[in-house]
CSV table of C-alpha atoms and ligand atoms in Angstrom, one decimal:
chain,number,residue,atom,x,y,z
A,275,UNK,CA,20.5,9.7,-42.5
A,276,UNK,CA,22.9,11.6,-44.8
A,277,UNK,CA,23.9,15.2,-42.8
A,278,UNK,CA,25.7,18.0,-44.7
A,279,UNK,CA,27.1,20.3,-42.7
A,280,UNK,CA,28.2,24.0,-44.7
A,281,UNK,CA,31.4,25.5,-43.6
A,282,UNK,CA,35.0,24.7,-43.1
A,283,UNK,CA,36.9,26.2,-40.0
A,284,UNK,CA,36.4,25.1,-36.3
A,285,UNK,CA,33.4,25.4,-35.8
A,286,UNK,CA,32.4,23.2,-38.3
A,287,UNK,CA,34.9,20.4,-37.2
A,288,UNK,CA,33.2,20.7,-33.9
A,289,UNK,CA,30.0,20.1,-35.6
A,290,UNK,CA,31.3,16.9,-37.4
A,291,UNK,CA,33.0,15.8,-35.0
A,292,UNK,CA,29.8,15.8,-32.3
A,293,UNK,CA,27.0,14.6,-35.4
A,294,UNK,CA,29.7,11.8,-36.4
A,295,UNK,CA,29.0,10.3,-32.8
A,296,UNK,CA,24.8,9.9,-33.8
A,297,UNK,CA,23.5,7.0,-34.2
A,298,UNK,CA,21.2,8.0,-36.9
A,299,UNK,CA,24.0,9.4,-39.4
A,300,UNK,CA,24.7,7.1,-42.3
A,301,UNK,CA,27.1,9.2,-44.1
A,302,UNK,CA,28.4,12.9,-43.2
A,303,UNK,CA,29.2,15.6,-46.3
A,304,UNK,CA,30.8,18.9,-45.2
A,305,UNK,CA,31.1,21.5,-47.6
A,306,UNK,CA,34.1,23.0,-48.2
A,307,UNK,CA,35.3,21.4,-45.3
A,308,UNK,CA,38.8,21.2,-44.2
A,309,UNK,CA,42.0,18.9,-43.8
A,310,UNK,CA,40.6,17.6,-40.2
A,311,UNK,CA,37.4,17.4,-41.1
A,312,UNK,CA,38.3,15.5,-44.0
A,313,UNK,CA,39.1,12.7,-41.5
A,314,UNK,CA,35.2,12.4,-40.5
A,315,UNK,CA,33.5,13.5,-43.8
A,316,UNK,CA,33.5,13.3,-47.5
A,317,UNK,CA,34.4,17.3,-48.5
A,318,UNK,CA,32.1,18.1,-51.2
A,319,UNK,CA,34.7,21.2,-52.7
A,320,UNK,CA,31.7,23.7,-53.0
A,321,UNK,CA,32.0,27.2,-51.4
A,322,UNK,CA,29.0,28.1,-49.0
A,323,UNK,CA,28.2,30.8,-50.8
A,324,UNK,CA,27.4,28.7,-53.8
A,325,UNK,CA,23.8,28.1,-52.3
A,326,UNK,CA,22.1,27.0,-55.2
A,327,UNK,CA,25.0,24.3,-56.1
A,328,UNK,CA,24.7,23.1,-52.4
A,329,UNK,CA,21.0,22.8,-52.7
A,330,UNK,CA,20.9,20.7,-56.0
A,331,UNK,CA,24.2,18.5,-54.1
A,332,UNK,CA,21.8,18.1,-51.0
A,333,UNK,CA,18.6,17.1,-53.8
A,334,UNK,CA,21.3,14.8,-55.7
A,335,UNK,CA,22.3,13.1,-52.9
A,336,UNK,CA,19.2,12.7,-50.6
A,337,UNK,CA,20.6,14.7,-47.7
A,338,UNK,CA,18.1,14.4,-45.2
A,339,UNK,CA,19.5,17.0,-42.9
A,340,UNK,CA,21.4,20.5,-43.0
A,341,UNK,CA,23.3,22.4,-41.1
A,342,UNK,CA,24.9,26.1,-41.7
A,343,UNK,CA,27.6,27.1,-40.2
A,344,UNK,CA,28.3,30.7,-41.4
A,345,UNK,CA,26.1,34.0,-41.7
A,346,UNK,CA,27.2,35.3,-45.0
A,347,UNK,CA,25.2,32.3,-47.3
A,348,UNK,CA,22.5,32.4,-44.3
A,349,UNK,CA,21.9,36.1,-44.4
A,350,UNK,CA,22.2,35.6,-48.6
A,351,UNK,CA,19.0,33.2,-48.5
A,352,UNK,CA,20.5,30.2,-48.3
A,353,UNK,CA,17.8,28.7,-46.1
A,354,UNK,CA,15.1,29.6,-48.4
A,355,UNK,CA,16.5,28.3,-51.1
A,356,UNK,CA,16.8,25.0,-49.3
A,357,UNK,CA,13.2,25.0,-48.5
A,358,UNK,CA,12.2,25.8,-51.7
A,359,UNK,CA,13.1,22.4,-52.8
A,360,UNK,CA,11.6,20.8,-49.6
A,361,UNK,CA,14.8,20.1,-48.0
A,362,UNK,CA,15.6,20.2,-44.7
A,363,UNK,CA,17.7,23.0,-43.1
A,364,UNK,CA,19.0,23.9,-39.5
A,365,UNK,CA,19.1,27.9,-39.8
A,366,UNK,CA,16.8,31.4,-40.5
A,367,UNK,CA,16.0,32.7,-43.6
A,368,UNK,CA,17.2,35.3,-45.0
A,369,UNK,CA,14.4,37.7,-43.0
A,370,UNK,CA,14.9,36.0,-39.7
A,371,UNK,CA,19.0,36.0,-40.5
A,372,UNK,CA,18.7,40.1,-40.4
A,373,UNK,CA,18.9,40.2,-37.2
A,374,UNK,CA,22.6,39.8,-37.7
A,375,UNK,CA,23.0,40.8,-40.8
A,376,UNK,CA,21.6,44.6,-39.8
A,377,UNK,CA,22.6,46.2,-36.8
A,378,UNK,CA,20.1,49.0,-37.6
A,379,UNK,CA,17.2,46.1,-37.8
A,380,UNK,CA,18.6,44.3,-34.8
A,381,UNK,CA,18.6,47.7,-32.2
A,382,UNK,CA,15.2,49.2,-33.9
A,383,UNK,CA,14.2,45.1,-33.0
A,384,UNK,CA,15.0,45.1,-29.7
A,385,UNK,CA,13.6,48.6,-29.1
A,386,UNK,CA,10.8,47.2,-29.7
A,387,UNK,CA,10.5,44.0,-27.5
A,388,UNK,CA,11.8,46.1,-24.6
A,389,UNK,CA,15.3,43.8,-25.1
A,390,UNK,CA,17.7,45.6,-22.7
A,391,UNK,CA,20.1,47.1,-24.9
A,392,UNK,CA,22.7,50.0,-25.2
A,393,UNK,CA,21.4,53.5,-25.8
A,394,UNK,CA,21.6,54.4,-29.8
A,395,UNK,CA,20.5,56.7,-32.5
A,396,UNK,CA,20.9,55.5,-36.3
A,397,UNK,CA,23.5,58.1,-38.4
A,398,UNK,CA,22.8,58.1,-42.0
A,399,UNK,CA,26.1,60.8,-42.6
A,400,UNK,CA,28.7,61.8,-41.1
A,401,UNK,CA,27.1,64.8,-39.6
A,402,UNK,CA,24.5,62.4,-37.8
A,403,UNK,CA,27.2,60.2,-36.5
A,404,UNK,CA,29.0,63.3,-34.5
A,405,UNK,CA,26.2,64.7,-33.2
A,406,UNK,CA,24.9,61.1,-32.1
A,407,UNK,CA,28.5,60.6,-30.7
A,408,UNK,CA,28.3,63.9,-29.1
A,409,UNK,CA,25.2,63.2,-27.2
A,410,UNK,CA,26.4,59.8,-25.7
A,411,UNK,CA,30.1,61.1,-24.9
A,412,UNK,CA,33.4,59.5,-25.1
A,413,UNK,CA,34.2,56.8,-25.2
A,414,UNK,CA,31.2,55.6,-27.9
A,415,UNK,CA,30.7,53.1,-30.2
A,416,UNK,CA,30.1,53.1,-34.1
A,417,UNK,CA,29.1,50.4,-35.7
A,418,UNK,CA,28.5,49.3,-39.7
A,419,UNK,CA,24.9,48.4,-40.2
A,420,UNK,CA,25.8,45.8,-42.3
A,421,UNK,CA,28.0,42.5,-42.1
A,422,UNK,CA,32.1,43.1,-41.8
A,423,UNK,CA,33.3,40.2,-40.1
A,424,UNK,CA,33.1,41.1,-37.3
A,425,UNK,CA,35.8,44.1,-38.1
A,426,UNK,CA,32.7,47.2,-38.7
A,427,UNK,CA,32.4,48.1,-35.0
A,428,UNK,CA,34.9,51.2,-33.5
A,429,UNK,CA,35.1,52.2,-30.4
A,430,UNK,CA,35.9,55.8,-30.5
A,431,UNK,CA,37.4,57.3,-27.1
A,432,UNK,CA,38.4,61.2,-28.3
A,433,UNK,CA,37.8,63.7,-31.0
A,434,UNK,CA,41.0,62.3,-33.4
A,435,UNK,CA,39.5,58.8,-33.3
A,436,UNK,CA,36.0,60.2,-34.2
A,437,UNK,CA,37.6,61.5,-37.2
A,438,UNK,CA,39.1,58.3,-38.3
A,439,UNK,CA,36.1,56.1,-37.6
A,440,UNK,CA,34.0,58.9,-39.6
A,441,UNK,CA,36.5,58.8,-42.5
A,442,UNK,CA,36.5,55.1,-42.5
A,443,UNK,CA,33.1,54.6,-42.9
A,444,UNK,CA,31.6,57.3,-44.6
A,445,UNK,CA,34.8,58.4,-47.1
A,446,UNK,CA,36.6,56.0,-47.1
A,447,UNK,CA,33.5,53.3,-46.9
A,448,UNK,CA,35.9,50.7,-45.7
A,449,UNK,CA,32.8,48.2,-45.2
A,450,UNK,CA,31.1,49.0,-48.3
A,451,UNK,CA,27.3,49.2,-48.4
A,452,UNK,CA,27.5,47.7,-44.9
A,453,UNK,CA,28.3,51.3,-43.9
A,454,UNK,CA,25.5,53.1,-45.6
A,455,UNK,CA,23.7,53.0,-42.3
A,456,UNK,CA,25.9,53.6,-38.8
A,457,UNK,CA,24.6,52.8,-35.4
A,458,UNK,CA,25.6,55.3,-32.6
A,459,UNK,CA,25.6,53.6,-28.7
A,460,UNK,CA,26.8,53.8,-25.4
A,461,UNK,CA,30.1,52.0,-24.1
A,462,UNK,CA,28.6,49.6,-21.8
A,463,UNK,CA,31.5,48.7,-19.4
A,464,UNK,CA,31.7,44.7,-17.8
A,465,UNK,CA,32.7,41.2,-19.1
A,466,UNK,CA,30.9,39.9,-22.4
A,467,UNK,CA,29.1,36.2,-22.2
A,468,UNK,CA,28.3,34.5,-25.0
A,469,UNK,CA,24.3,33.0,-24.8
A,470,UNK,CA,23.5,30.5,-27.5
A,471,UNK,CA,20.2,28.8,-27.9
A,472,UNK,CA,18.4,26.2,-30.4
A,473,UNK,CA,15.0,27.7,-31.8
A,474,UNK,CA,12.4,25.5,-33.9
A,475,UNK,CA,10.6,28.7,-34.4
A,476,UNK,CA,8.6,28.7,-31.1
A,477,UNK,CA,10.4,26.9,-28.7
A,478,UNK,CA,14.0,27.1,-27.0
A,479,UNK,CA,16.4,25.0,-25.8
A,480,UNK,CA,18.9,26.8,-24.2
A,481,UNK,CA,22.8,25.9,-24.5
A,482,UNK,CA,25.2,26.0,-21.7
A,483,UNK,CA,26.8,29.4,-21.2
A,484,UNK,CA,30.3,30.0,-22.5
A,485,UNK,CA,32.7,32.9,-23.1
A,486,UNK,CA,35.0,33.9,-26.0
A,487,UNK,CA,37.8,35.9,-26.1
A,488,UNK,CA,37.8,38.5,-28.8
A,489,UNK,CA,41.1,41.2,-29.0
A,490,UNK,CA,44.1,39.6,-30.4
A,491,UNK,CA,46.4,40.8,-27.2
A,492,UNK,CA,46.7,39.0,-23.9
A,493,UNK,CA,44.8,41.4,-21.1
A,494,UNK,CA,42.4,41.8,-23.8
A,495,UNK,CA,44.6,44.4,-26.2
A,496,UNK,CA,44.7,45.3,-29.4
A,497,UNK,CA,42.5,44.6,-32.0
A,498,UNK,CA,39.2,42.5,-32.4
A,499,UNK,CA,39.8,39.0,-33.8
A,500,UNK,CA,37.2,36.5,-34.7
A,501,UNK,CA,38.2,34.9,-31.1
A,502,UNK,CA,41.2,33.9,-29.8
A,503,UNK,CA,39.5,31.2,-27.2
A,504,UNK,CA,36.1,30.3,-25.7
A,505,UNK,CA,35.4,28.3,-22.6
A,506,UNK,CA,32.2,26.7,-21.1
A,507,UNK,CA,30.7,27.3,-18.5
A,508,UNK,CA,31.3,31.3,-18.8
A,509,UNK,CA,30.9,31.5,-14.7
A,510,UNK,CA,30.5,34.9,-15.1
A,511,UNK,CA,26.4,34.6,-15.4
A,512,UNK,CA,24.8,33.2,-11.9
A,513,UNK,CA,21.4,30.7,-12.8
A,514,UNK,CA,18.9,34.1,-11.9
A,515,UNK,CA,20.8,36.3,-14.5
A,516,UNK,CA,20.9,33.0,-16.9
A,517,UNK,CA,17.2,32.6,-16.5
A,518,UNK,CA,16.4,36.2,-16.8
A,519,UNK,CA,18.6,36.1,-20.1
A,520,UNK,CA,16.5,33.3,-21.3
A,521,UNK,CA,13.6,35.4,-20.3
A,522,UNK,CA,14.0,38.4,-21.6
A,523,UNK,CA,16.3,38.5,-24.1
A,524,UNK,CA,16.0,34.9,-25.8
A,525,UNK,CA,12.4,33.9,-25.7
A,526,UNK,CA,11.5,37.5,-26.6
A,527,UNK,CA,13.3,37.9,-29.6
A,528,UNK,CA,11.7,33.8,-30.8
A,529,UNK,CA,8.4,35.5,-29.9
A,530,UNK,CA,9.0,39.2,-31.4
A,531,UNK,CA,10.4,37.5,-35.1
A,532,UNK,CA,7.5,35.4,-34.9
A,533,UNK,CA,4.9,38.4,-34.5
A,534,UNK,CA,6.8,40.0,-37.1
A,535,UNK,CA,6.9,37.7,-40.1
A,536,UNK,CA,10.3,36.0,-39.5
A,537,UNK,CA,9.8,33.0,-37.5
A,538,UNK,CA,13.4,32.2,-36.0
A,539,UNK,CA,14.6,28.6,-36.5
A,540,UNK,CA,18.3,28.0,-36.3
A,541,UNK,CA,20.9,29.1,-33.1
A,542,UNK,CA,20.1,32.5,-31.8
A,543,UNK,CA,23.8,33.8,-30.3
A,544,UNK,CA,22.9,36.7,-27.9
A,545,UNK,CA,26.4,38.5,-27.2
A,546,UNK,CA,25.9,40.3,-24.2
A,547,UNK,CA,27.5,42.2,-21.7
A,548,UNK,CA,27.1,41.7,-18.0
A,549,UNK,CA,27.0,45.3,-16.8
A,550,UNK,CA,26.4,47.2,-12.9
A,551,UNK,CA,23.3,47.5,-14.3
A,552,UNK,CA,22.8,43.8,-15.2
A,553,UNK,CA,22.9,41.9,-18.9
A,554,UNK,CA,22.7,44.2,-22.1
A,555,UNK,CA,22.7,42.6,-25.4
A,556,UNK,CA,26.1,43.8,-27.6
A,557,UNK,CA,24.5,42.0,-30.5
A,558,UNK,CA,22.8,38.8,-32.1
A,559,UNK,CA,23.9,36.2,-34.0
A,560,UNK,CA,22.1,33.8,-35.9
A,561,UNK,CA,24.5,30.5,-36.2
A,562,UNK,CA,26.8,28.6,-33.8
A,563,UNK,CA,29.7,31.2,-32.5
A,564,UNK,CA,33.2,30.0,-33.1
A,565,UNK,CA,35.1,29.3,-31.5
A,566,UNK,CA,32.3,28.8,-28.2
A,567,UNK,CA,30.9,25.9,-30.4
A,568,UNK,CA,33.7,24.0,-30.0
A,569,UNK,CA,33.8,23.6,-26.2
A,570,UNK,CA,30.3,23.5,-26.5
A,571,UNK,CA,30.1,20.4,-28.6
A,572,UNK,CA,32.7,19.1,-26.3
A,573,UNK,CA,30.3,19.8,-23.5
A,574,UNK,CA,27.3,18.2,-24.9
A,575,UNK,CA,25.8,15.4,-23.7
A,576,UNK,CA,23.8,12.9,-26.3
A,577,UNK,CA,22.5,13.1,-29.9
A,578,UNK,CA,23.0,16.6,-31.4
A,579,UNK,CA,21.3,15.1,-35.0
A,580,UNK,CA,17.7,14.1,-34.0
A,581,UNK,CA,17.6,17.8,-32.3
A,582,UNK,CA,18.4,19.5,-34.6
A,583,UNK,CA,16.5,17.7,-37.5
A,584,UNK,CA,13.0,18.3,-35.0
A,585,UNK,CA,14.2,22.2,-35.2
A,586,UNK,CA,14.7,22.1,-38.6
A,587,UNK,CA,11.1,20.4,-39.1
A,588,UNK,CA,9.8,23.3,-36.8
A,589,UNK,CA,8.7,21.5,-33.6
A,590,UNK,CA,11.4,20.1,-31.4
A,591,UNK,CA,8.7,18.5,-29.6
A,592,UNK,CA,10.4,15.8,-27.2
A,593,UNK,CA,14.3,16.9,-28.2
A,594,UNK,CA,16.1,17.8,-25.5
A,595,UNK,CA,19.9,19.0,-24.9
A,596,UNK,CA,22.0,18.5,-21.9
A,597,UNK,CA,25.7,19.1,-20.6
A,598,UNK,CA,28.2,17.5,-18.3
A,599,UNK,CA,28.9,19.2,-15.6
A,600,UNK,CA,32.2,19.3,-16.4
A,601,UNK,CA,34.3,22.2,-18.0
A,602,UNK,CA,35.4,22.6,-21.6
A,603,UNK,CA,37.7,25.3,-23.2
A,604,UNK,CA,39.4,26.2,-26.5
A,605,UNK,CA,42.7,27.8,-27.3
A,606,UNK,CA,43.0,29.2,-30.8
A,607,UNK,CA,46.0,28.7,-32.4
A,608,UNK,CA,46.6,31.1,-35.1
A,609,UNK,CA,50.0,32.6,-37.1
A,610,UNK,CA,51.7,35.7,-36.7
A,611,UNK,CA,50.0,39.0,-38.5
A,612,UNK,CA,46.5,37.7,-37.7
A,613,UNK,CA,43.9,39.9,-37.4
A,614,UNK,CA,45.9,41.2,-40.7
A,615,UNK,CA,47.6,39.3,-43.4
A,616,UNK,CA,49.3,36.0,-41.9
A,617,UNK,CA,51.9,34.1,-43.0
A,618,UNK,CA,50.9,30.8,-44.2
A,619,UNK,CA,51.8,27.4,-45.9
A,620,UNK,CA,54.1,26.6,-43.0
A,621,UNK,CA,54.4,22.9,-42.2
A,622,UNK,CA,52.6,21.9,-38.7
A,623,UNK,CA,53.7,19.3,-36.5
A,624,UNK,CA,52.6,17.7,-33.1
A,625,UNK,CA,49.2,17.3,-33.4
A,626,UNK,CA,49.0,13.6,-33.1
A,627,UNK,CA,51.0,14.2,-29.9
A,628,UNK,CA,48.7,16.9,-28.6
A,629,UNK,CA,45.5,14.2,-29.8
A,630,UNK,CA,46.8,11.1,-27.6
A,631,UNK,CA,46.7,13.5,-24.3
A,632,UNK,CA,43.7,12.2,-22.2
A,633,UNK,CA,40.3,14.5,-22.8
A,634,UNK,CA,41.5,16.5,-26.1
A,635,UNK,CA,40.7,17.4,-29.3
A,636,UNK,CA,42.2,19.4,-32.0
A,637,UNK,CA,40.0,21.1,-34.2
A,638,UNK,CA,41.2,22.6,-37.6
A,639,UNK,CA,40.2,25.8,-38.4
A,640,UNK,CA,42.6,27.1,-41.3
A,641,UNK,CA,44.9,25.0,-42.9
A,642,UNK,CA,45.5,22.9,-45.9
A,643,UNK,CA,47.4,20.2,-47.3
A,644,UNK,CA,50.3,21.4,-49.6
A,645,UNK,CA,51.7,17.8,-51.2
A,646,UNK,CA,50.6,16.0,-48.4
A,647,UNK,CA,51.8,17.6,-46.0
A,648,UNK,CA,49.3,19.5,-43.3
A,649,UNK,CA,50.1,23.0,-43.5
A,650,UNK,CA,48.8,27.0,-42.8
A,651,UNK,CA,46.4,27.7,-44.8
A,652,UNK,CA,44.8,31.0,-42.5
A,653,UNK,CA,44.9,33.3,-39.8
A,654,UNK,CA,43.3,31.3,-36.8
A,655,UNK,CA,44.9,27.6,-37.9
A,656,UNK,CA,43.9,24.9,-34.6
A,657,UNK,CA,41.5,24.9,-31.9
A,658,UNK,CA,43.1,23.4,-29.2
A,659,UNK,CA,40.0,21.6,-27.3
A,660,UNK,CA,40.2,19.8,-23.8
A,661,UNK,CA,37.2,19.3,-21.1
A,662,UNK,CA,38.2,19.0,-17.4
A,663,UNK,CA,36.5,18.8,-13.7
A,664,UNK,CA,36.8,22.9,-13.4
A,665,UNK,CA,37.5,25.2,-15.6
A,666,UNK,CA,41.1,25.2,-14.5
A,667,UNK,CA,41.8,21.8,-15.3
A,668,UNK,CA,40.4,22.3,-18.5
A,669,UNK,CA,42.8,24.8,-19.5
A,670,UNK,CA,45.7,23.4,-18.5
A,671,UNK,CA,44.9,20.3,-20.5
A,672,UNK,CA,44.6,22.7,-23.7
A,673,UNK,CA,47.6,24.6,-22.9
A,674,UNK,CA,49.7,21.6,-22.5
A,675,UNK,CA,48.4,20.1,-25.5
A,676,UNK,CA,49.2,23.4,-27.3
A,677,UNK,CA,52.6,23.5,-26.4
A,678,UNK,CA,53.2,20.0,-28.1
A,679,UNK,CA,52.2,21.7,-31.9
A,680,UNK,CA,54.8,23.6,-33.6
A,681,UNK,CA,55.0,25.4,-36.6
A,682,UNK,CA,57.4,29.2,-37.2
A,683,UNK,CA,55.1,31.5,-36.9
A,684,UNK,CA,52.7,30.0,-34.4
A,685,UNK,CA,51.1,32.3,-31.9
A,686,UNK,CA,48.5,32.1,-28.7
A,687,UNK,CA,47.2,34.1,-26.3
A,688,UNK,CA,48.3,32.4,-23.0
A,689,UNK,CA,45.4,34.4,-20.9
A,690,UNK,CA,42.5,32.5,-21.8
A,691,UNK,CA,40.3,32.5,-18.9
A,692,UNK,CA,43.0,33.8,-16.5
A,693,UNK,CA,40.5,36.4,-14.8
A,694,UNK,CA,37.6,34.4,-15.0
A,695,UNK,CA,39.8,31.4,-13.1
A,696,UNK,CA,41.2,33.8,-10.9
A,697,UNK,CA,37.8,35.7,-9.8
A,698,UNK,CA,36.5,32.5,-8.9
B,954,LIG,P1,29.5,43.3,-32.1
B,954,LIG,O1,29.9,42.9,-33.5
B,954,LIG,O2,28.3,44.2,-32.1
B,954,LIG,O3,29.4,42.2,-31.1
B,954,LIG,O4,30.7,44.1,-31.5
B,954,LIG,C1,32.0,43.5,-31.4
B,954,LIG,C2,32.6,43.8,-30.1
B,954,LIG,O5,32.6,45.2,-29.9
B,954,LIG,C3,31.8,43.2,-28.9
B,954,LIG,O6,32.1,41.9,-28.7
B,954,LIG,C4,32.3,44.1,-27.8
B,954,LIG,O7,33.6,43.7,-27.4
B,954,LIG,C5,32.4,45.4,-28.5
B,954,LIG,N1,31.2,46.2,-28.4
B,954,LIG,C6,30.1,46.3,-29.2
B,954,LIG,N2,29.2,47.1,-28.7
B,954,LIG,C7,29.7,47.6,-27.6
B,954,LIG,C8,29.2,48.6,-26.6
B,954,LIG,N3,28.0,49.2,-26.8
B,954,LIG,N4,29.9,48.9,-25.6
B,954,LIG,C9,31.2,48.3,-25.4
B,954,LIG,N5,31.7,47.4,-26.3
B,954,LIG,C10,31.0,47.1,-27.3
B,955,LIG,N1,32.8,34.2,-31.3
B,955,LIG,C1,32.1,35.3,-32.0
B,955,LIG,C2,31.3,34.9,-33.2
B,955,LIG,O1,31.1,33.8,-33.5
B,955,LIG,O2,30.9,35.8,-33.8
């Protein structure tokens, strides 16, 4: 079967990298696809917002099987385009990809199911917002109803930062029409888990837990990135919360889309934090995270392409997904000014090195080739992948594989599961 996978950073090579292992693959297209990836698919150079070029590539060339990794062409209807032309598709439609791409949908949604969830109130203005912010108390939490990558939520802790969050996103309208709506909430206090599961639209097959690491700044400081390293297991999440989880949040959202109209299929990414109270939901996503995906894939036992085709065909029926007990974790390395404006088109070297160590694998993310030679091309640049007996082991297998890449302006938070290790 011919796969196409949509997307070009990490996550995406993960995704290669674990469907190139099937079996059933004949050839693998990834679209725009990467340097790294390059080494395990043909790159078709379309952008995946370009949804209806993808779909008459995937018609073109008998693709028998897609998968999306981003939310921007998913929330844009990329899926139902797809299906129009009776092609297969791993992913929600454009209704069922709201529940990322609307905050306001998503909370009102899991007000609804009885999903627990932080207190909130919707703002439309700015004179909403304070009085919402008023009731809950500092420190509270704005965020865009719309997509920002990941940049439209602020947590606000006095009356000067109120200001500024209020002028950025009613004056200023720093995330555009993603702003036109603002959801008020408590500051839930604990550590976040990442929860990902596989939905044909009815049923679940939950993944194995995993944690990402979101502020740029070792001790988690500064500002939010789009991850700075992931491991699996999380460990933070005993098998009763896990199962409650699946429960309660998971399996009632599959069952609350359906009832509504928007039958989920695709990866349902609940971001939750584990509070005194017990799990909250932050927020859903509706695609693999990244970077959780790639220890994930790492983790994953057996085919990941006959799964995900039964998904994608609505009934996983007999599909099934398992994970070695072992642990997997990711470093992200990335160059200086990231979350801003990085430098790039540096030249990178070591990562054949970093490769031949036993257990690793080094997914590209941002970079490019610049007359053959493998350089920055982006803010987050290598995933630095290893699996190991504990989630120690792990680590130190991606950190001394990290060490072996250089490039000037390389930088890494050297923390990655540090508290998670040492509350063990
Ligand atoms: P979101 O895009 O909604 O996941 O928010 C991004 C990040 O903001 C989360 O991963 C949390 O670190 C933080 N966050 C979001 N909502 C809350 C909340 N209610 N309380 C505390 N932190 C939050
Ligand atoms: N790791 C966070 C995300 O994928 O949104």
């Amino acid at each position: 079967m011919k796969v196409l996978v949509i997307g070009g950073g990490g996550r995406e090579h993960a995704l290669c990298w674990k469907l190139k292992q099937s079996p059933l693959l004949s050839e693998l297209y990834c679209a725009p696809g990467n340097p790294g990836i390059a080494e395990l698919a043909d790159l078709v150079p379309i952008r995946s917002e370009d949804f209806t070029e993808l779909a008459e590539f995937a018609a073109g060339l008998g693709i028998g099987l897609t998968v999306v990794g981003p939310e921007v062409p998913l929330s844009m209807g990329l899926v139902d385009e797809f299906q129009r032309r009776d092609l297969l598709v791993f992913g929600p439609t454009a209704r069922a990809a709201e529940l990322e791409a609307s905050k306001v949908f998503a909370k009102q949604f899991m007000q609804r199911y009885d999903i627990p969830t932080a207190d909130f109130e919707v703002a439309h203005n700015e004179r909403e917002a304070r009085k919402a912010a008023k009731h809950f108390g500092f420190p509270v939490v704005l965020k865009a109803d719309g997509l920002a990558a990941g940049k439209g939520v602020l947590i606000v802790s006095d009356r000067a930062e109120l200001k500024a969050a209020l002028a950025a996103l009613f004056d200023q309208r720093q995330f555009g029409s993603a702003s036109e709506r603002v959801v008020v909430e408590e500051c839930l206090q604990g550590e976040e888990v990442s929860i990902l599961a596989l939905s044909d639209g009815t049923h679940l097959l939950p993944l194995a837990t995993s944690k990402d690491y979101k502020r740029i700044g070792e001790g988690d400081s500064g500002p939010n990135t789009g991850g700075m390293g992931a491991h699996s297991p999380s460990t933070l999440v005993t098998s009763e919360q896990g199962s409650q989880i699946i429960e309660r949040v998971m399996r009632a959202t599959v069952h609350g889309m359906a009832e509504e109209n928007r039958t989920f299929v695709g990866v349902l990414y609940a971001g939750l934090m584990m509070t005194a109270d017990g799990p909250r939901v932050l927020e859903f996503n509706v695609r693999f995270g990244d970077p959780e995906t790639q220890p994930l894939m790492m983790r994953m036992e057996g085919d990941l392409l006959p799964v995900l085709l039964a998904g994608a065909r609505g009934d996983f029926g007999s599909a099934r997904v398992g994970f070695r007990q072992e642990a997997a974790a990711c470093v992200v390395l990335a160059s200086e000014g990231y979350p801003g404006e990085a430098v790039k088109g540096e030249p990178i070297t070591g990562i054949e090195v970093a490769r031949r160590q036993p257990e690793v694998e080094v997914f590209h993310a941002g970079t490019a080739l610049a007359d053959g030679t493998l350089v920055t091309g982006g803010g987050r640049v290598l995933n630095v992948c290893a699996t190991g007996g504990g989630l120690a082991d792990a680590l130190r297998r991606a950190y001394t594989a990290s060490a072996e890449i250089h490039w000037p302006s390389v930088v890494y938070r050297k923390d990655i599961g540090r508290r998670v290790i040492e509350a063990d």
